[in-house]
Amino acid sequence: MGRLTALLRRSSSGRRTHAPNPADIDRFMPAADAIGSAWQLGAQIGPLMEESAPTATLLSGDQLARRLGQGLDFEQLRVYQPGEPSSLIDWRISARAHEPMVRVYREPAQRQCHLIIDTSASMHFGTRQQLKITQAITVAHLLAAAALRQAMSVALHTPALPQRPSDAPSTGRTALMHRLSTLAEWAAIGEANRETDGDWAGFRQRLLRCLPDGQVIVVISDFLTEPGNEHGPLVWLPLAQHHRVLFVQIADPVERALPDVGSVVFAGNPPRRIDTHRSAERERLARLFEERRITLEDTARALGGWHALLFTDQAVPDLARQIAGAQRGQAVTEPVASDRNDRNRTSP
């Protein structure tokens, strides 16, 4: 923790940084059994990248390769190495060089899965068991396990934490588990220092410039802040034209059905007071939530991906089943656990 804080101080360009309380870190950290279950159940997640129908079915062959073939971007010429296929030799250049030469193209050895985890202020909310950011980290563990099983390398991104250094895609389970465990520390640091919601537009532009085509991008967010902004989730269209973009929406059960607990002040900038006694107000908020869910689901399908709605009170096996159902187009929109004693769990 001390090394992480020192790194943050050096990278903050003179801005004073406040170290978080260890208790705050524990609020964001998923339980150890949830993390272990997520890595065990990653096999239940279907393919994150779906190939075209003829390629994936009629022409797939009996033995599927775990690595992609050569790309189309020329990289270099080099001397032929014994044991390589002779089909790689460029005979015209070899005749001029008087030795066998191989033309090498850029080879995407592994498809990349980029997990974009929203850590903005709206994710620091929860009335049941855990915060939305905690469930988002658990979902990231689950999807990282699935991606590794599908021979992908995994990278983590947190646009709302600009001080967190970027990570290169990794194929190591231990490295990914460590990176995900430090997300709780970074989220606590961002909360302690009142970090902004980050430059999401600039982040998308950097991904668009830097990523080779054909990668998987998973956005894990409540979609209440910039990820949807005034243009809605269609802001991800430029990336979806080159990659597969998937939406995982994290929500608290009270966001879907606000209980009648009287006048409640919700934290925010500025704080907002809502009179939950008014049934019209509760119905309006429920309608807004449902409209946002439908918009995300329709947009995900239009972009060639899928949308999964997950709640903070769902256990890891339920998360895996929900995501698998979303992949089949059978997403369940009802929370798995329903508790009518919401007023005992929400404090005014």
Short mmCIF file of C-alpha atoms in Angstrom, two decimals:
data_model
loop_
_atom_site.label_atom_id
_atom_site.label_comp_id
_atom_site.label_asym_id
_atom_site.label_seq_id
_atom_site.Cartn_x
_atom_site.Cartn_y
_atom_site.Cartn_z
CA MET A 1 0.00 0.00 0.00
CA GLY A 2 2.88 2.35 0.84
CA ARG A 3 4.52 1.74 -2.54
CA LEU A 4 1.22 2.42 -4.32
CA THR A 5 0.71 5.68 -2.44
CA ALA A 6 4.29 6.79 -3.08
CA LEU A 7 3.86 6.12 -6.80
CA LEU A 8 0.69 8.17 -6.81
CA ARG A 9 2.45 11.07 -5.06
CA ARG A 10 5.27 11.07 -7.63
CA SER A 11 2.82 11.07 -10.54
CA SER A 12 0.52 13.76 -9.21
CA SER A 13 2.69 16.69 -10.41
CA GLY A 14 2.83 18.42 -7.07
CA ARG A 15 -0.83 17.93 -6.18
CA ARG A 16 -1.26 16.81 -2.60
CA THR A 17 -2.56 13.27 -2.30
CA HIS A 18 -4.33 11.82 0.72
CA ALA A 19 -3.80 8.14 1.49
CA PRO A 20 -7.03 6.23 2.08
CA ASN A 21 -8.01 4.58 5.33
CA PRO A 22 -7.51 0.77 5.28
CA ALA A 23 -11.16 0.43 6.28
CA ASP A 24 -12.13 2.29 3.10
CA ILE A 25 -10.12 -0.17 1.02
CA ASP A 26 -11.99 -3.06 2.64
CA ARG A 27 -15.29 -1.47 1.55
CA PHE A 28 -14.28 -1.81 -2.09
CA MET A 29 -12.55 -5.21 -1.89
CA PRO A 30 -14.61 -8.27 -2.89
CA ALA A 31 -14.69 -11.18 -0.47
CA ALA A 32 -12.02 -13.84 -0.95
CA ASP A 33 -14.57 -16.59 -1.52
CA ALA A 34 -16.29 -14.48 -4.20
CA ILE A 35 -12.97 -14.02 -6.02
CA GLY A 36 -12.20 -17.74 -5.83
CA SER A 37 -15.67 -18.62 -7.08
CA ALA A 38 -15.34 -16.16 -9.97
CA TRP A 39 -12.16 -17.80 -11.21
CA GLN A 40 -13.72 -21.25 -10.94
CA LEU A 41 -16.92 -20.29 -12.78
CA GLY A 42 -15.23 -18.46 -15.64
CA ALA A 43 -15.65 -21.62 -17.72
CA GLN A 44 -19.43 -21.10 -17.74
CA ILE A 45 -19.06 -17.92 -19.78
CA GLY A 46 -19.47 -18.49 -23.50
CA PRO A 47 -17.16 -17.12 -26.20
CA LEU A 48 -16.63 -13.38 -25.77
CA MET A 49 -15.79 -13.08 -29.47
CA GLU A 50 -18.19 -14.74 -31.89
CA GLU A 51 -16.85 -15.53 -35.33
CA SER A 52 -18.96 -15.32 -38.46
CA ALA A 53 -21.41 -18.19 -38.88
CA PRO A 54 -19.68 -19.97 -41.83
CA THR A 55 -16.27 -19.75 -40.15
CA ALA A 56 -17.47 -20.81 -36.71
CA THR A 57 -19.62 -23.73 -37.90
CA LEU A 58 -19.18 -25.07 -41.44
CA LEU A 59 -15.49 -24.26 -41.89
CA SER A 60 -14.17 -24.51 -38.35
CA GLY A 61 -12.44 -27.90 -38.72
CA ASP A 62 -11.92 -30.56 -36.08
CA GLN A 63 -8.92 -29.02 -34.31
CA LEU A 64 -9.33 -25.35 -33.44
CA ALA A 65 -6.11 -23.40 -33.06
CA ARG A 66 -5.49 -21.62 -29.77
CA ARG A 67 -3.54 -18.85 -31.53
CA LEU A 68 -4.52 -16.58 -34.38
CA GLY A 69 -2.68 -16.73 -37.67
CA GLN A 70 -0.51 -14.08 -39.28
CA GLY A 71 -1.95 -10.66 -39.80
CA LEU A 72 -1.89 -8.43 -42.88
CA ASP A 73 0.49 -5.71 -41.64
CA PHE A 74 4.06 -6.17 -42.88
CA GLU A 75 6.57 -6.00 -40.04
CA GLN A 76 10.05 -7.05 -41.20
CA LEU A 77 12.28 -9.25 -43.35
CA ARG A 78 14.60 -11.68 -41.61
CA VAL A 79 16.74 -14.70 -42.31
CA TYR A 80 14.94 -18.04 -42.51
CA GLN A 81 15.31 -20.16 -39.37
CA PRO A 82 15.63 -23.97 -39.63
CA GLY A 83 12.36 -25.71 -38.88
CA GLU A 84 10.08 -22.94 -40.14
CA PRO A 85 7.54 -23.74 -42.89
CA SER A 86 9.00 -23.19 -46.33
CA SER A 87 5.80 -21.36 -47.32
CA LEU A 88 7.05 -18.37 -45.31
CA ILE A 89 10.07 -17.86 -47.57
CA ASP A 90 9.96 -14.92 -49.96
CA TRP A 91 11.79 -16.48 -52.93
CA ARG A 92 12.19 -13.28 -54.93
CA ILE A 93 13.98 -11.46 -52.11
CA SER A 94 15.91 -14.62 -51.23
CA ALA A 95 17.28 -14.75 -54.79
CA ARG A 96 18.66 -11.22 -54.44
CA ALA A 97 19.99 -11.77 -50.91
CA HIS A 98 21.57 -15.17 -51.78
CA GLU A 99 20.06 -16.70 -48.63
CA PRO A 100 16.53 -17.70 -47.61
CA MET A 101 14.58 -14.71 -46.33
CA VAL A 102 11.23 -14.71 -44.55
CA ARG A 103 8.67 -11.94 -44.85
CA VAL A 104 7.12 -11.46 -41.39
CA TYR A 105 3.71 -9.95 -40.90
CA ARG A 106 2.38 -8.62 -37.64
CA GLU A 107 0.88 -11.60 -35.90
CA PRO A 108 -1.79 -11.11 -33.25
CA ALA A 109 -0.65 -14.07 -31.18
CA GLN A 110 -3.63 -13.63 -28.89
CA ARG A 111 -6.81 -11.67 -29.13
CA GLN A 112 -7.07 -9.08 -26.37
CA CYS A 113 -9.93 -8.59 -23.92
CA HIS A 114 -10.02 -5.06 -22.51
CA LEU A 115 -12.05 -4.72 -19.31
CA ILE A 116 -13.11 -1.10 -18.73
CA ILE A 117 -14.15 -0.68 -15.10
CA ASP A 118 -16.07 2.45 -14.13
CA THR A 119 -14.92 3.73 -10.72
CA SER A 120 -16.70 7.09 -10.79
CA ALA A 121 -18.65 8.46 -7.83
CA SER A 122 -21.97 6.86 -8.79
CA MET A 123 -20.35 3.43 -8.48
CA HIS A 124 -19.58 4.09 -4.80
CA PHE A 125 -23.16 3.27 -3.84
CA GLY A 126 -24.87 0.23 -2.42
CA THR A 127 -27.66 -0.67 -0.03
CA ARG A 128 -27.31 -4.45 -0.04
CA GLN A 129 -24.23 -6.43 0.91
CA GLN A 130 -21.74 -4.42 -1.14
CA LEU A 131 -21.12 -1.38 -3.31
CA LYS A 132 -21.54 -1.33 -7.07
CA ILE A 133 -17.78 -0.88 -7.54
CA THR A 134 -17.18 -4.02 -5.44
CA GLN A 135 -19.53 -6.04 -7.63
CA ALA A 136 -17.86 -4.56 -10.72
CA ILE A 137 -14.46 -5.84 -9.53
CA THR A 138 -16.00 -9.27 -8.90
CA VAL A 139 -17.45 -9.28 -12.44
CA ALA A 140 -14.01 -8.30 -13.77
CA HIS A 141 -12.52 -11.36 -12.03
CA LEU A 142 -15.20 -13.54 -13.65
CA LEU A 143 -14.68 -12.13 -17.15
CA ALA A 144 -10.88 -12.23 -16.82
CA ALA A 145 -11.10 -15.93 -15.96
CA ALA A 146 -13.34 -16.51 -18.98
CA ALA A 147 -11.00 -14.59 -21.30
CA LEU A 148 -7.94 -16.55 -20.17
CA ARG A 149 -9.80 -19.81 -20.78
CA GLN A 150 -10.54 -18.56 -24.29
CA ALA A 151 -6.81 -17.94 -24.97
CA MET A 152 -7.08 -14.15 -24.70
CA SER A 153 -4.79 -11.70 -22.98
CA VAL A 154 -6.52 -9.33 -20.57
CA ALA A 155 -5.99 -5.62 -19.90
CA LEU A 156 -7.67 -3.48 -17.24
CA HIS A 157 -8.67 0.15 -17.73
CA THR A 158 -10.05 2.67 -15.23
CA PRO A 159 -10.76 5.95 -17.09
CA ALA A 160 -12.14 7.54 -13.91
CA LEU A 161 -8.77 7.02 -12.16
CA PRO A 162 -6.36 9.02 -14.33
CA GLN A 163 -3.54 8.58 -11.79
CA ARG A 164 -3.57 4.79 -12.12
CA PRO A 165 -0.87 3.64 -14.58
CA SER A 166 -1.99 1.68 -17.62
CA ASP A 167 -1.35 -2.06 -17.73
CA ALA A 168 -0.24 -4.06 -20.73
CA PRO A 169 -2.40 -7.07 -21.63
CA SER A 170 -1.45 -10.07 -19.52
CA THR A 171 -2.04 -13.82 -19.72
CA GLY A 172 -1.01 -14.58 -16.15
CA ARG A 173 -3.73 -15.40 -13.65
CA THR A 174 -1.61 -14.29 -10.69
CA ALA A 175 -0.77 -10.96 -12.31
CA LEU A 176 -4.40 -10.25 -13.17
CA MET A 177 -5.61 -11.16 -9.69
CA HIS A 178 -3.02 -8.79 -8.23
CA ARG A 179 -4.03 -5.97 -10.57
CA LEU A 180 -7.69 -6.44 -9.73
CA SER A 181 -6.94 -6.50 -6.01
CA THR A 182 -5.16 -3.16 -6.28
CA LEU A 183 -8.23 -1.63 -7.94
CA ALA A 184 -9.86 -1.45 -4.51
CA GLU A 185 -6.88 0.58 -3.26
CA TRP A 186 -6.98 2.89 -6.26
CA ALA A 187 -10.74 3.37 -5.89
CA ALA A 188 -10.26 4.30 -2.24
CA ILE A 189 -7.48 6.73 -3.18
CA GLY A 190 -9.70 8.30 -5.84
CA GLU A 191 -12.51 8.72 -3.32
CA ALA A 192 -10.16 10.18 -0.68
CA ASN A 193 -8.83 12.74 -3.15
CA ARG A 194 -12.19 13.48 -4.83
CA GLU A 195 -10.97 12.41 -8.25
CA THR A 196 -13.03 13.54 -11.21
CA ASP A 197 -14.89 11.10 -13.44
CA GLY A 198 -12.00 11.16 -15.90
CA ASP A 199 -11.71 11.91 -19.61
CA TRP A 200 -13.82 9.15 -21.14
CA ALA A 201 -13.89 10.73 -24.61
CA GLY A 202 -10.10 10.95 -24.69
CA PHE A 203 -9.82 7.40 -23.39
CA ARG A 204 -12.00 6.07 -26.22
CA GLN A 205 -9.93 7.94 -28.76
CA ARG A 206 -6.72 6.41 -27.40
CA LEU A 207 -8.21 2.93 -27.62
CA LEU A 208 -9.34 3.60 -31.17
CA ARG A 209 -5.84 4.67 -32.19
CA CYS A 210 -3.83 2.05 -30.34
CA LEU A 211 -5.75 -1.22 -30.51
CA PRO A 212 -5.35 -3.57 -33.48
CA ASP A 213 -8.69 -4.47 -35.02
CA GLY A 214 -10.72 -7.40 -33.77
CA GLN A 215 -10.38 -7.09 -29.99
CA VAL A 216 -13.02 -7.50 -27.25
CA ILE A 217 -14.01 -4.47 -25.15
CA VAL A 218 -16.21 -4.97 -22.08
CA VAL A 219 -17.60 -1.87 -20.36
CA ILE A 220 -18.48 -2.57 -16.70
CA SER A 221 -20.44 0.42 -15.40
CA ASP A 222 -23.74 1.66 -14.03
CA PHE A 223 -23.92 3.98 -17.07
CA LEU A 224 -25.04 6.89 -14.91
CA THR A 225 -22.03 9.10 -15.68
CA GLU A 226 -19.94 9.83 -18.77
CA PRO A 227 -19.93 6.31 -20.30
CA GLY A 228 -23.38 7.13 -21.67
CA ASN A 229 -23.17 10.97 -21.66
CA GLU A 230 -25.68 13.08 -23.57
CA HIS A 231 -25.34 10.97 -26.73
CA GLY A 232 -26.12 7.73 -24.93
CA PRO A 233 -24.17 4.48 -25.37
CA LEU A 234 -23.78 5.21 -29.09
CA VAL A 235 -20.55 7.01 -28.15
CA TRP A 236 -19.01 3.53 -28.35
CA LEU A 237 -19.96 3.17 -32.04
CA PRO A 238 -16.51 4.13 -33.46
CA LEU A 239 -14.89 1.41 -31.35
CA ALA A 240 -17.64 -1.08 -32.21
CA GLN A 241 -16.84 -0.62 -35.91
CA HIS A 242 -13.43 -2.21 -35.28
CA HIS A 243 -13.94 -4.31 -32.15
CA ARG A 244 -16.63 -6.21 -30.26
CA VAL A 245 -18.10 -3.96 -27.55
CA LEU A 246 -20.08 -5.53 -24.70
CA PHE A 247 -22.03 -3.75 -21.93
CA VAL A 248 -22.25 -5.04 -18.35
CA GLN A 249 -24.56 -2.80 -16.31
CA ILE A 250 -24.13 -2.86 -12.52
CA ALA A 251 -27.11 -1.67 -10.47
CA ASP A 252 -28.35 -1.65 -6.90
CA PRO A 253 -31.85 -3.13 -6.35
CA VAL A 254 -33.20 0.18 -4.98
CA GLU A 255 -32.32 1.86 -8.28
CA ARG A 256 -34.82 -0.40 -9.99
CA ALA A 257 -37.53 -0.22 -7.32
CA LEU A 258 -37.06 2.53 -4.74
CA PRO A 259 -38.67 1.55 -1.41
CA ASP A 260 -40.94 3.83 0.61
CA VAL A 261 -38.59 5.03 3.38
CA GLY A 262 -39.68 8.65 3.66
CA SER A 263 -37.53 11.63 2.78
CA VAL A 264 -34.01 10.49 1.88
CA VAL A 265 -30.90 12.53 1.07
CA PHE A 266 -28.71 10.86 -1.55
CA ALA A 267 -25.04 11.77 -1.64
CA GLY A 268 -23.94 13.65 -4.71
CA ASN A 269 -22.61 16.94 -5.99
CA PRO A 270 -24.80 18.55 -4.85
CA PRO A 271 -26.69 16.14 -2.52
CA ARG A 272 -30.25 15.40 -3.58
CA ARG A 273 -33.30 14.87 -1.38
CA ILE A 274 -36.04 12.53 -2.65
CA ASP A 275 -39.42 12.03 -1.00
CA THR A 276 -39.95 8.30 -1.42
CA HIS A 277 -43.44 8.57 0.12
CA ARG A 278 -44.63 9.87 -3.26
CA SER A 279 -45.56 6.91 -5.42
CA ALA A 280 -45.35 9.11 -8.53
CA GLU A 281 -41.69 9.85 -7.78
CA ARG A 282 -40.88 6.18 -7.23
CA GLU A 283 -42.63 5.25 -10.48
CA ARG A 284 -40.77 7.98 -12.36
CA LEU A 285 -37.38 6.73 -11.15
CA ALA A 286 -38.33 3.12 -11.94
CA ARG A 287 -39.39 4.19 -15.43
CA LEU A 288 -36.09 6.01 -16.00
CA PHE A 289 -34.16 2.93 -14.91
CA GLU A 290 -36.12 0.69 -17.28
CA GLU A 291 -35.68 3.12 -20.17
CA ARG A 292 -31.93 3.18 -19.58
CA ARG A 293 -31.81 -0.63 -19.50
CA ILE A 294 -33.75 -0.92 -22.76
CA THR A 295 -31.54 1.69 -24.43
CA LEU A 296 -28.38 -0.15 -23.38
CA GLU A 297 -29.76 -3.51 -24.52
CA ASP A 298 -30.91 -2.21 -27.90
CA THR A 299 -27.66 -0.33 -28.48
CA ALA A 300 -25.54 -3.35 -27.56
CA ARG A 301 -27.40 -5.48 -30.09
CA ALA A 302 -27.09 -2.77 -32.75
CA LEU A 303 -23.34 -2.65 -32.12
CA GLY A 304 -23.05 -6.42 -32.53
CA GLY A 305 -22.63 -7.27 -28.84
CA TRP A 306 -24.80 -8.00 -25.83
CA HIS A 307 -25.91 -6.33 -22.60
CA ALA A 308 -26.10 -7.93 -19.15
CA LEU A 309 -27.83 -6.33 -16.16
CA LEU A 310 -26.31 -7.41 -12.83
CA PHE A 311 -27.28 -6.40 -9.29
CA THR A 312 -25.17 -5.92 -6.19
CA ASP A 313 -27.01 -8.62 -4.23
CA GLN A 314 -26.31 -11.38 -6.75
CA ALA A 315 -23.87 -14.16 -5.87
CA VAL A 316 -21.12 -15.16 -8.29
CA PRO A 317 -22.98 -18.25 -9.66
CA ASP A 318 -25.95 -16.00 -10.45
CA LEU A 319 -23.63 -13.52 -12.18
CA ALA A 320 -22.20 -16.29 -14.37
CA ARG A 321 -25.68 -17.54 -15.30
CA GLN A 322 -26.88 -14.01 -16.02
CA ILE A 323 -23.96 -13.29 -18.35
CA ALA A 324 -24.36 -16.65 -20.08
CA GLY A 325 -28.05 -15.87 -20.57
CA ALA A 326 -27.22 -12.46 -22.03
CA GLN A 327 -24.88 -14.13 -24.51
CA ARG A 328 -27.74 -16.35 -25.66
CA GLY A 329 -30.10 -13.38 -25.84
CA GLN A 330 -32.04 -14.60 -22.82
CA ALA A 331 -31.01 -12.03 -20.21
CA VAL A 332 -33.12 -12.00 -17.06
CA THR A 333 -33.90 -8.47 -15.95
CA GLU A 334 -35.30 -9.35 -12.53
CA PRO A 335 -32.98 -9.36 -9.50
CA VAL A 336 -32.22 -12.87 -8.27
CA ALA A 337 -32.74 -11.95 -4.63
CA SER A 338 -35.83 -9.99 -3.67
CA ASP A 339 -36.28 -8.53 -0.22
CA ARG A 340 -39.34 -6.56 0.73
CA ASN A 341 -37.75 -5.19 3.88
CA ASP A 342 -35.86 -2.55 1.91
CA ARG A 343 -36.70 0.17 4.40
CA ASN A 344 -34.62 -1.69 7.00
CA ARG A 345 -31.59 -1.61 4.69
CA THR A 346 -31.75 2.00 3.51
CA SER A 347 -30.93 4.79 5.91
CA PRO A 348 -32.32 8.31 5.46
#
